[in-house]
């Protein structure tokens, strides 16, 4: 029997494409987001094996209730993809408020659902948690300070939970996905991008990584090379940029 997957942030970009890709592969999909009309469109498009749930990940307690509701509607949950994220790349309003907004969504919203999901999977004896990080997690960047730092948090957080899973009696997998550039609303205005993958290709490779229960995957695959090069750059170079 194909599994039941909840995708947090499935109203656009990578999350929406992944919802469609996994649905095509036979999964029952639970899609969340704040834009209800987008959720309704997805529901109409996919028709069967699709459940939708409004969720603002910044509303921590409500998000847990909404995840539980979604799980109930779906009759269980095997996989959760923590995809919801925001960036303030080159936004004019770079400020304390803008930084905190990214932290609220990409760190607090993420950790809230991740830690709850881990407990839930332990209780039910199995589960797979997938976090969408970024190549940006591998370095600090003055043009998008909180975003890169928030994705570094995702990597380290999931690495810790992977270790917890190793010591758990439950069969829990933890996957960290590091996309390079993928077409989406987030990257629409972005300049200077290269190797930009179309959303469907990105979603296909993420779905493959999920099915193979990979610990860490670069999307598209060639970004593994960039990650390797980034890790070779000494700190003094980053510090002078
Ligand atoms: N595109 C890339 O090149 C790239 C590269 C590396 C990593 N990523 C990561 O991939 C993930 C998806 O991004 P994307 O590129 O597909 O961008 P996107 O098209 O802007 O999608 C972002 C998704 O996050 C959801 N979201 C944002 N704020 C939310 C909130 N407060 N509560 C609940 N959901 C929220 C959005 O839904 P609503 O607005 O409807 O709530 C939307 O579904 C992000 O974590 C991003 O950091 C993207």
GROMACS .gro file of N, CA, C and O in nm, residues 113-224:
model
  448
  113UNK      N    1   0.700   2.181   1.428
  113UNK     CA    2   0.640   2.065   1.360
  113UNK      C    3   0.736   1.946   1.357
  113UNK      O    4   0.692   1.831   1.366
  114UNK      N    5   0.865   1.974   1.347
  114UNK     CA    6   0.963   1.864   1.340
  114UNK      C    7   0.966   1.787   1.472
  114UNK      O    8   0.958   1.663   1.473
  115UNK      N    9   0.975   1.857   1.582
  115UNK     CA   10   0.987   1.785   1.709
  115UNK      C   11   0.856   1.713   1.741
  115UNK      O   12   0.856   1.600   1.790
  116UNK      N   13   0.743   1.778   1.708
  116UNK     CA   14   0.614   1.711   1.731
  116UNK      C   15   0.603   1.585   1.645
  116UNK      O   16   0.559   1.479   1.694
  117UNK      N   17   0.647   1.595   1.520
  117UNK     CA   18   0.637   1.480   1.429
  117UNK      C   19   0.724   1.365   1.476
  117UNK      O   20   0.686   1.249   1.467
  118UNK      N   21   0.843   1.399   1.526
  118UNK     CA   22   0.931   1.292   1.574
  118UNK      C   23   0.863   1.214   1.687
  118UNK      O   24   0.862   1.091   1.688
  119UNK      N   25   0.806   1.285   1.781
  119UNK     CA   26   0.734   1.220   1.893
  119UNK      C   27   0.619   1.134   1.841
  119UNK      O   28   0.596   1.022   1.888
  120UNK      N   29   0.547   1.191   1.744
  120UNK     CA   30   0.433   1.118   1.686
  120UNK      C   31   0.480   0.989   1.619
  120UNK      O   32   0.419   0.883   1.636
  121UNK      N   33   0.589   0.996   1.545
  121UNK     CA   34   0.642   0.877   1.477
  121UNK      C   35   0.692   0.774   1.578
  121UNK      O   36   0.677   0.654   1.558
  122UNK      N   37   0.753   0.823   1.686
  122UNK     CA   38   0.798   0.729   1.790
  122UNK      C   39   0.679   0.655   1.848
  122UNK      O   40   0.684   0.534   1.867
  123UNK      N   41   0.574   0.730   1.874
  123UNK     CA   42   0.455   0.671   1.934
  123UNK      C   43   0.390   0.568   1.842
  123UNK      O   44   0.347   0.461   1.886
  124UNK      N   45   0.387   0.598   1.713
  124UNK     CA   46   0.321   0.504   1.619
  124UNK      C   47   0.417   0.396   1.568
  124UNK      O   48   0.376   0.308   1.493
  125UNK      N   49   0.545   0.406   1.604
  125UNK     CA   50   0.641   0.300   1.572
  125UNK      C   51   0.713   0.316   1.439
  125UNK      O   52   0.807   0.242   1.410
  126UNK      N   53   0.674   0.413   1.359
  126UNK     CA   54   0.741   0.436   1.230
  126UNK      C   55   0.707   0.573   1.175
  126UNK      O   56   0.606   0.633   1.214
  127UNK      N   57   0.791   0.619   1.083
  127UNK     CA   58   0.764   0.746   1.016
  127UNK      C   59   0.889   0.799   0.948
  127UNK      O   60   0.999   0.750   0.971
  128UNK      N   61   0.867   0.897   0.864
  128UNK     CA   62   0.978   0.955   0.786
  128UNK      C   63   0.961   1.107   0.786
  128UNK      O   64   0.858   1.157   0.742
  129UNK      N   65   1.061   1.176   0.837
  129UNK     CA   66   1.057   1.323   0.841
  129UNK      C   67   1.155   1.377   0.738
  129UNK      O   68   1.271   1.336   0.735
  130UNK      N   69   1.105   1.467   0.654
  130UNK     CA   70   1.186   1.523   0.546
  130UNK      C   71   1.189   1.674   0.564
  130UNK      O   72   1.085   1.738   0.571
  131UNK      N   73   1.308   1.731   0.572
  131UNK     CA   74   1.319   1.876   0.588
  131UNK      C   75   1.381   1.937   0.463
  131UNK      O   76   1.480   1.886   0.411
  132UNK      N   77   1.321   2.047   0.415
  132UNK     CA   78   1.377   2.114   0.298
  132UNK      C   79   1.470   2.225   0.346
  132UNK      O   80   1.427   2.328   0.398
  133UNK      N   81   1.598   2.200   0.330
  133UNK     CA   82   1.701   2.298   0.365
  133UNK      C   83   1.739   2.373   0.238
  133UNK      O   84   1.653   2.403   0.154
  134UNK      N   85   1.868   2.396   0.216
  134UNK     CA   86   1.914   2.468   0.097
  134UNK      C   87   2.066   2.462   0.090
  134UNK      O   88   2.132   2.449   0.193
  135UNK      N   89   2.117   2.476  -0.030
  135UNK     CA   90   2.263   2.493  -0.046
  135UNK      C   91   2.307   2.617   0.034
  135UNK      O   92   2.418   2.624   0.086
  136UNK      N   93   2.215   2.714   0.046
  136UNK     CA   94   2.244   2.837   0.121
  136UNK      C   95   2.280   2.808   0.267
  136UNK      O   96   2.340   2.892   0.334
  137UNK      N   97   2.245   2.690   0.315
  137UNK     CA   98   2.275   2.654   0.454
  137UNK      C   99   2.424   2.638   0.480
  137UNK      O  100   2.467   2.635   0.594
  138UNK      N  101   2.502   2.631   0.371
  138UNK     CA  102   2.643   2.594   0.387
  138UNK      C  103   2.735   2.714   0.407
  138UNK      O  104   2.855   2.699   0.424
  139UNK      N  105   2.678   2.836   0.404
  139UNK     CA  106   2.761   2.956   0.422
  139UNK      C  107   2.676   3.073   0.469
  139UNK      O  108   2.556   3.078   0.440
  140UNK      N  109   2.739   3.165   0.539
  140UNK     CA  110   2.669   3.288   0.576
  140UNK      C  111   2.671   3.383   0.457
  140UNK      O  112   2.766   3.383   0.379
  141UNK      N  113   2.564   3.464   0.443
  141UNK     CA  114   2.557   3.551   0.326
  141UNK      C  115   2.492   3.683   0.363
  141UNK      O  116   2.378   3.687   0.409
  142UNK      N  117   2.567   3.790   0.337
  142UNK     CA  118   2.522   3.924   0.375
  142UNK      C  119   2.393   3.969   0.310
  142UNK      O  120   2.324   4.056   0.363
  143UNK      N  121   2.360   3.913   0.193
  143UNK     CA  122   2.238   3.957   0.124
  143UNK      C  123   2.113   3.883   0.170
  143UNK      O  124   2.003   3.914   0.126
  144UNK      N  125   2.132   3.783   0.254
  144UNK     CA  126   2.015   3.705   0.299
  144UNK      C  127   2.048   3.641   0.435
  144UNK      O  128   2.034   3.519   0.450
  145UNK      N  129   2.088   3.724   0.528
  145UNK     CA  130   2.148   3.674   0.653
  145UNK      C  131   2.061   3.571   0.726
  145UNK      O  132   2.104   3.459   0.752
  146UNK      N  133   1.936   3.605   0.760
  146UNK     CA  134   1.859   3.509   0.840
  146UNK      C  135   1.822   3.383   0.763
  146UNK      O  136   1.811   3.275   0.822
  147UNK      N  137   1.806   3.396   0.631
  147UNK     CA  138   1.768   3.279   0.551
  147UNK      C  139   1.876   3.172   0.557
  147UNK      O  140   1.849   3.056   0.591
  148UNK      N  141   2.001   3.211   0.524
  148UNK     CA  142   2.109   3.111   0.522
  148UNK      C  143   2.126   3.049   0.661
  148UNK      O  144   2.144   2.928   0.674
  149UNK      N  145   2.119   3.135   0.763
  149UNK     CA  146   2.136   3.084   0.900
  149UNK      C  147   2.021   2.990   0.937
  149UNK      O  148   2.042   2.888   1.004
  150UNK      N  149   1.901   3.022   0.890
  150UNK     CA  150   1.786   2.937   0.925
  150UNK      C  151   1.799   2.799   0.861
  150UNK      O  152   1.760   2.698   0.919
  151UNK      N  153   1.856   2.795   0.742
  151UNK     CA  154   1.871   2.665   0.675
  151UNK      C  155   1.986   2.584   0.737
  151UNK      O  156   1.980   2.461   0.740
  152UNK      N  157   2.087   2.654   0.789
  152UNK     CA  158   2.192   2.584   0.865
  152UNK      C  159   2.131   2.519   0.989
  152UNK      O  160   2.166   2.407   1.028
  153UNK      N  161   2.037   2.589   1.050
  153UNK     CA  162   1.964   2.533   1.164
  153UNK      C  163   1.894   2.403   1.125
  153UNK      O  164   1.901   2.303   1.197
  154UNK      N  165   1.829   2.405   1.010
  154UNK     CA  166   1.756   2.285   0.964
  154UNK      C  167   1.851   2.167   0.953
  154UNK      O  168   1.822   2.057   1.001
  155UNK      N  169   1.969   2.189   0.893
  155UNK     CA  170   2.066   2.079   0.877
  155UNK      C  171   2.106   2.019   1.012
  155UNK      O  172   2.104   1.897   1.030
  156UNK      N  173   2.144   2.107   1.103
  156UNK     CA  174   2.196   2.060   1.231
  156UNK      C  175   2.085   1.996   1.314
  156UNK      O  176   2.106   1.894   1.381
  157UNK      N  177   1.969   2.055   1.308
  157UNK     CA  178   1.854   2.003   1.383
  157UNK      C  179   1.819   1.862   1.338
  157UNK      O  180   1.802   1.770   1.418
  158UNK      N  181   1.814   1.845   1.206
  158UNK     CA  182   1.777   1.712   1.153
  158UNK      C  183   1.889   1.611   1.176
  158UNK      O  184   1.861   1.493   1.198
  159UNK      N  185   2.013   1.656   1.174
  159UNK     CA  186   2.123   1.564   1.204
  159UNK      C  187   2.108   1.510   1.347
  159UNK      O  188   2.126   1.391   1.372
  160UNK      N  189   2.072   1.600   1.437
  160UNK     CA  190   2.049   1.558   1.576
  160UNK      C  191   1.934   1.459   1.587
  160UNK      O  192   1.943   1.356   1.655
  161UNK      N  193   1.824   1.489   1.517
  161UNK     CA  194   1.709   1.397   1.521
  161UNK      C  195   1.740   1.263   1.455
  161UNK      O  196   1.688   1.159   1.493
  162UNK      N  197   1.830   1.265   1.353
  162UNK     CA  198   1.872   1.139   1.290
  162UNK      C  199   1.942   1.052   1.393
  162UNK      O  200   1.922   0.930   1.398
  163UNK      N  201   2.024   1.115   1.477
  163UNK     CA  202   2.092   1.040   1.583
  163UNK      C  203   1.990   0.986   1.684
  163UNK      O  204   2.000   0.872   1.729
  164UNK      N  205   1.892   1.069   1.718
  164UNK     CA  206   1.788   1.021   1.811
  164UNK      C  207   1.714   0.902   1.751
  164UNK      O  208   1.682   0.806   1.821
  165UNK      N  209   1.689   0.909   1.620
  165UNK     CA  210   1.618   0.799   1.552
  165UNK      C  211   1.700   0.670   1.559
  165UNK      O  212   1.644   0.561   1.573
  166UNK      N  213   1.833   0.683   1.551
  166UNK     CA  214   1.920   0.564   1.559
  166UNK      C  215   1.903   0.492   1.692
  166UNK      O  216   1.924   0.372   1.701
  167UNK      N  217   1.869   0.567   1.796
  167UNK     CA  218   1.858   0.508   1.930
  167UNK      C  219   1.713   0.481   1.969
  167UNK      O  220   1.685   0.448   2.084
  168UNK      N  221   1.623   0.497   1.872
  168UNK     CA  222   1.481   0.477   1.902
  168UNK      C  223   1.440   0.334   1.865
  168UNK      O  224   1.495   0.275   1.772
  169UNK      N  225   1.342   0.280   1.933
  169UNK     CA  226   1.288   0.149   1.898
  169UNK      C  227   1.201   0.158   1.772
  169UNK      O  228   1.176   0.059   1.704
  170UNK      N  229   1.155   0.280   1.744
  170UNK     CA  230   1.069   0.298   1.626
  170UNK      C  231   1.156   0.306   1.500
  170UNK      O  232   1.273   0.340   1.507
  171UNK      N  233   1.092   0.275   1.386
  171UNK     CA  234   1.162   0.278   1.257
  171UNK      C  235   1.142   0.418   1.195
  171UNK      O  236   1.047   0.440   1.120
  172UNK      N  237   1.230   0.510   1.231
  172UNK     CA  238   1.214   0.650   1.186
  172UNK      C  239   1.330   0.688   1.095
  172UNK      O  240   1.447   0.665   1.128
  173UNK      N  241   1.297   0.746   0.980
  173UNK     CA  242   1.400   0.797   0.888
  173UNK      C  243   1.393   0.950   0.888
  173UNK      O  244   1.284   1.007   0.900
  174UNK      N  245   1.509   1.010   0.872
  174UNK     CA  246   1.517   1.157   0.867
  174UNK      C  247   1.595   1.194   0.742
  174UNK      O  248   1.709   1.152   0.724
  175UNK      N  249   1.534   1.274   0.655
  175UNK     CA  250   1.600   1.315   0.531
  175UNK      C  251   1.615   1.467   0.525
  175UNK      O  252   1.520   1.540   0.553
  176UNK      N  253   1.734   1.510   0.489
  176UNK     CA  254   1.760   1.653   0.469
  176UNK      C  255   1.781   1.675   0.319
  176UNK      O  256   1.864   1.610   0.258
  177UNK      N  257   1.703   1.768   0.264
  177UNK     CA  258   1.710   1.796   0.119
  177UNK      C  259   1.772   1.934   0.101
  177UNK      O  260   1.723   2.032   0.159
  178UNK      N  261   1.877   1.941   0.021
  178UNK     CA  262   1.942   2.070  -0.004
  178UNK      C  263   1.927   2.107  -0.152
  178UNK      O  264   2.009   2.064  -0.235
  179UNK      N  265   1.824   2.184  -0.186
  179UNK     CA  266   1.812   2.229  -0.325
  179UNK      C  267   1.913   2.340  -0.355
  179UNK      O  268   1.948   2.419  -0.267
  180UNK      N  269   1.952   2.344  -0.484
  180UNK     CA  270   2.025   2.460  -0.534
  180UNK      C  271   1.921   2.562  -0.575
  180UNK      O  272   1.842   2.606  -0.492
  181UNK      N  273   1.919   2.600  -0.703
  181UNK     CA  274   1.815   2.692  -0.750
  181UNK      C  275   1.704   2.615  -0.821
  181UNK      O  276   1.732   2.535  -0.911
  182UNK      N  277   1.580   2.640  -0.780
  182UNK     CA  278   1.464   2.577  -0.843
  182UNK      C  279   1.361   2.687  -0.871
  182UNK      O  280   1.339   2.775  -0.785
  183UNK      N  281   1.300   2.683  -0.988
  183UNK     CA  282   1.198   2.783  -1.023
  183UNK      C  283   1.085   2.780  -0.921
  183UNK      O  284   1.030   2.674  -0.891
  184UNK      N  285   1.050   2.896  -0.867
  184UNK     CA  286   0.938   2.904  -0.772
  184UNK      C  287   0.907   3.051  -0.748
  184UNK      O  288   0.976   3.139  -0.800
  185UNK      N  289   0.805   3.076  -0.667
  185UNK     CA  290   0.773   3.215  -0.634
  185UNK      C  291   0.890   3.279  -0.560
  185UNK      O  292   0.918   3.397  -0.575
  186UNK      N  293   0.958   3.199  -0.480
  186UNK     CA  294   1.069   3.252  -0.400
  186UNK      C  295   1.185   3.301  -0.487
  186UNK      O  296   1.252   3.398  -0.455
  187UNK      N  297   1.207   3.234  -0.599
  187UNK     CA  298   1.324   3.267  -0.682
  187UNK      C  299   1.288   3.352  -0.804
  187UNK      O  300   1.376   3.386  -0.883
  188UNK      N  301   1.159   3.386  -0.816
  188UNK     CA  302   1.109   3.460  -0.933
  188UNK      C  303   1.191   3.585  -0.966
  188UNK      O  304   1.227   3.609  -1.079
  189UNK      N  305   1.221   3.663  -0.866
  189UNK     CA  306   1.287   3.792  -0.888
  189UNK      C  307   1.439   3.784  -0.873
  189UNK      O  308   1.507   3.884  -0.888
  190UNK      N  309   1.485   3.668  -0.841
  190UNK     CA  310   1.626   3.654  -0.805
  190UNK      C  311   1.717   3.669  -0.926
  190UNK      O  312   1.691   3.612  -1.031
  191UNK      N  313   1.827   3.745  -0.908
  191UNK     CA  314   1.923   3.764  -1.019
  191UNK      C  315   2.044   3.675  -0.995
  191UNK      O  316   2.071   3.634  -0.883
  192UNK      N  317   2.117   3.650  -1.103
  192UNK     CA  318   2.246   3.581  -1.092
  192UNK      C  319   2.236   3.433  -1.060
  192UNK      O  320   2.332   3.374  -1.012
  193UNK      N  321   2.122   3.373  -1.089
  193UNK     CA  322   2.108   3.229  -1.060
  193UNK      C  323   2.168   3.148  -1.175
  193UNK      O  324   2.175   3.195  -1.288
  194UNK      N  325   2.207   3.028  -1.146
  194UNK     CA  326   2.258   2.938  -1.250
  194UNK      C  327   2.210   2.796  -1.218
  194UNK      O  328   2.167   2.768  -1.106
  195UNK      N  329   2.217   2.708  -1.317
  195UNK     CA  330   2.171   2.571  -1.302
  195UNK      C  331   2.029   2.568  -1.240
  195UNK      O  332   2.002   2.488  -1.150
  196UNK      N  333   1.943   2.656  -1.286
  196UNK     CA  334   1.806   2.662  -1.229
  196UNK      C  335   1.725   2.543  -1.283
  196UNK      O  336   1.711   2.530  -1.404
  197UNK      N  337   1.676   2.462  -1.194
  197UNK     CA  338   1.597   2.346  -1.236
  197UNK      C  339   1.450   2.385  -1.244
  197UNK      O  340   1.404   2.470  -1.167
  198UNK      N  341   1.377   2.325  -1.340
  198UNK     CA  342   1.233   2.352  -1.337
  198UNK      C  343   1.172   2.277  -1.218
  198UNK      O  344   1.229   2.180  -1.167
  199UNK      N  345   1.058   2.328  -1.176
  199UNK     CA  346   0.999   2.281  -1.050
  199UNK      C  347   0.969   2.131  -1.053
  199UNK      O  348   0.988   2.062  -0.953
  200UNK      N  349   0.924   2.083  -1.170
  200UNK     CA  350   0.887   1.940  -1.181
  200UNK      C  351   1.011   1.852  -1.165
  200UNK      O  352   1.006   1.749  -1.097
  201UNK      N  353   1.121   1.893  -1.229
  201UNK     CA  354   1.244   1.814  -1.219
  201UNK      C  355   1.290   1.810  -1.073
  201UNK      O  356   1.328   1.705  -1.020
  202UNK      N  357   1.286   1.926  -1.009
  202UNK     CA  358   1.323   1.932  -0.867
  202UNK      C  359   1.236   1.839  -0.784
  202UNK      O  360   1.285   1.762  -0.701
  203UNK      N  361   1.105   1.844  -0.810
  203UNK     CA  362   1.011   1.760  -0.734
  203UNK      C  363   1.037   1.612  -0.758
  203UNK      O  364   1.029   1.531  -0.665
  204UNK      N  365   1.067   1.577  -0.884
  204UNK     CA  366   1.095   1.435  -0.915
  204UNK      C  367   1.215   1.386  -0.836
  204UNK      O  368   1.213   1.278  -0.777
  205UNK      N  369   1.319   1.468  -0.832
  205UNK     CA  370   1.441   1.424  -0.762
  205UNK      C  371   1.419   1.420  -0.609
  205UNK      O  372   1.473   1.334  -0.541
  206UNK      N  373   1.338   1.513  -0.560
  206UNK     CA  374   1.307   1.508  -0.416
  206UNK      C  375   1.224   1.382  -0.384
  206UNK      O  376   1.249   1.313  -0.285
  207UNK      N  377   1.128   1.351  -0.472
  207UNK     CA  378   1.046   1.230  -0.450
  207UNK      C  379   1.134   1.105  -0.453
  207UNK      O  380   1.116   1.013  -0.372
  208UNK      N  381   1.232   1.101  -0.544
  208UNK     CA  382   1.325   0.987  -0.548
  208UNK      C  383   1.402   0.976  -0.416
  208UNK      O  384   1.417   0.867  -0.360
  209UNK      N  385   1.451   1.091  -0.369
  209UNK     CA  386   1.529   1.091  -0.243
  209UNK      C  387   1.443   1.043  -0.126
  209UNK      O  388   1.490   0.970  -0.038
  210UNK      N  389   1.315   1.081  -0.128
  210UNK     CA  390   1.224   1.038  -0.021
  210UNK      C  391   1.205   0.886  -0.030
  210UNK      O  392   1.215   0.815   0.071
  211UNK      N  393   1.182   0.837  -0.150
  211UNK     CA  394   1.157   0.692  -0.164
  211UNK      C  395   1.281   0.610  -0.128
  211UNK      O  396   1.270   0.501  -0.075
  212UNK      N  397   1.398   0.669  -0.153
  212UNK     CA  398   1.523   0.597  -0.118
  212UNK      C  399   1.564   0.623   0.028
  212UNK      O  400   1.666   0.574   0.074
  213UNK      N  401   1.485   0.702   0.098
  213UNK     CA  402   1.512   0.738   0.238
  213UNK      C  403   1.657   0.786   0.256
  213UNK      O  404   1.727   0.745   0.351
  214UNK      N  405   1.700   0.871   0.163
  214UNK     CA  406   1.837   0.923   0.172
  214UNK      C  407   1.852   1.013   0.295
  214UNK      O  408   1.761   1.089   0.328
  215UNK      N  409   1.966   1.007   0.361
  215UNK     CA  410   1.991   1.098   0.474
  215UNK      C  411   2.003   1.242   0.426
  215UNK      O  412   1.939   1.332   0.480
  216UNK      N  413   2.087   1.262   0.325
  216UNK     CA  414   2.112   1.398   0.273
  216UNK      C  415   2.112   1.391   0.121
  216UNK      O  416   2.176   1.304   0.063
  217UNK      N  417   2.038   1.482   0.055
  217UNK     CA  418   2.035   1.484  -0.092
  217UNK      C  419   2.047   1.626  -0.143
  217UNK      O  420   1.987   1.718  -0.087
  218UNK      N  421   2.118   1.639  -0.253
  218UNK     CA  422   2.131   1.768  -0.321
  218UNK      C  423   2.041   1.764  -0.445
  218UNK      O  424   2.038   1.665  -0.518
  219UNK      N  425   1.968   1.874  -0.464
  219UNK     CA  426   1.870   1.880  -0.573
  219UNK      C  427   1.898   2.005  -0.656
  219UNK      O  428   1.896   2.115  -0.600
  220UNK      N  429   1.923   1.995  -0.785
  220UNK     CA  430   1.948   1.874  -0.858
  220UNK      C  431   2.085   1.815  -0.817
  220UNK      O  432   2.161   1.881  -0.748
  221UNK      N  433   2.111   1.697  -0.866
  221UNK     CA  434   2.224   1.620  -0.813
  221UNK      C  435   2.358   1.691  -0.829
  221UNK      O  436   2.447   1.676  -0.747
  222UNK      N  437   2.371   1.770  -0.938
  222UNK     CA  438   2.500   1.836  -0.964
  222UNK      C  439   2.538   1.935  -0.853
  222UNK      O  440   2.654   1.974  -0.842
  223UNK      N  441   2.441   1.976  -0.770
  223UNK     CA  442   2.471   2.069  -0.660
  223UNK      C  443   2.558   2.005  -0.553
  223UNK      O  444   2.615   2.075  -0.468
  224UNK      N  445   2.570   1.873  -0.556
  224UNK     CA  446   2.662   1.806  -0.462
  224UNK      C  447   2.806   1.859  -0.485
  224UNK      O  448   2.881   1.880  -0.390
   0.00000   0.00000   0.00000
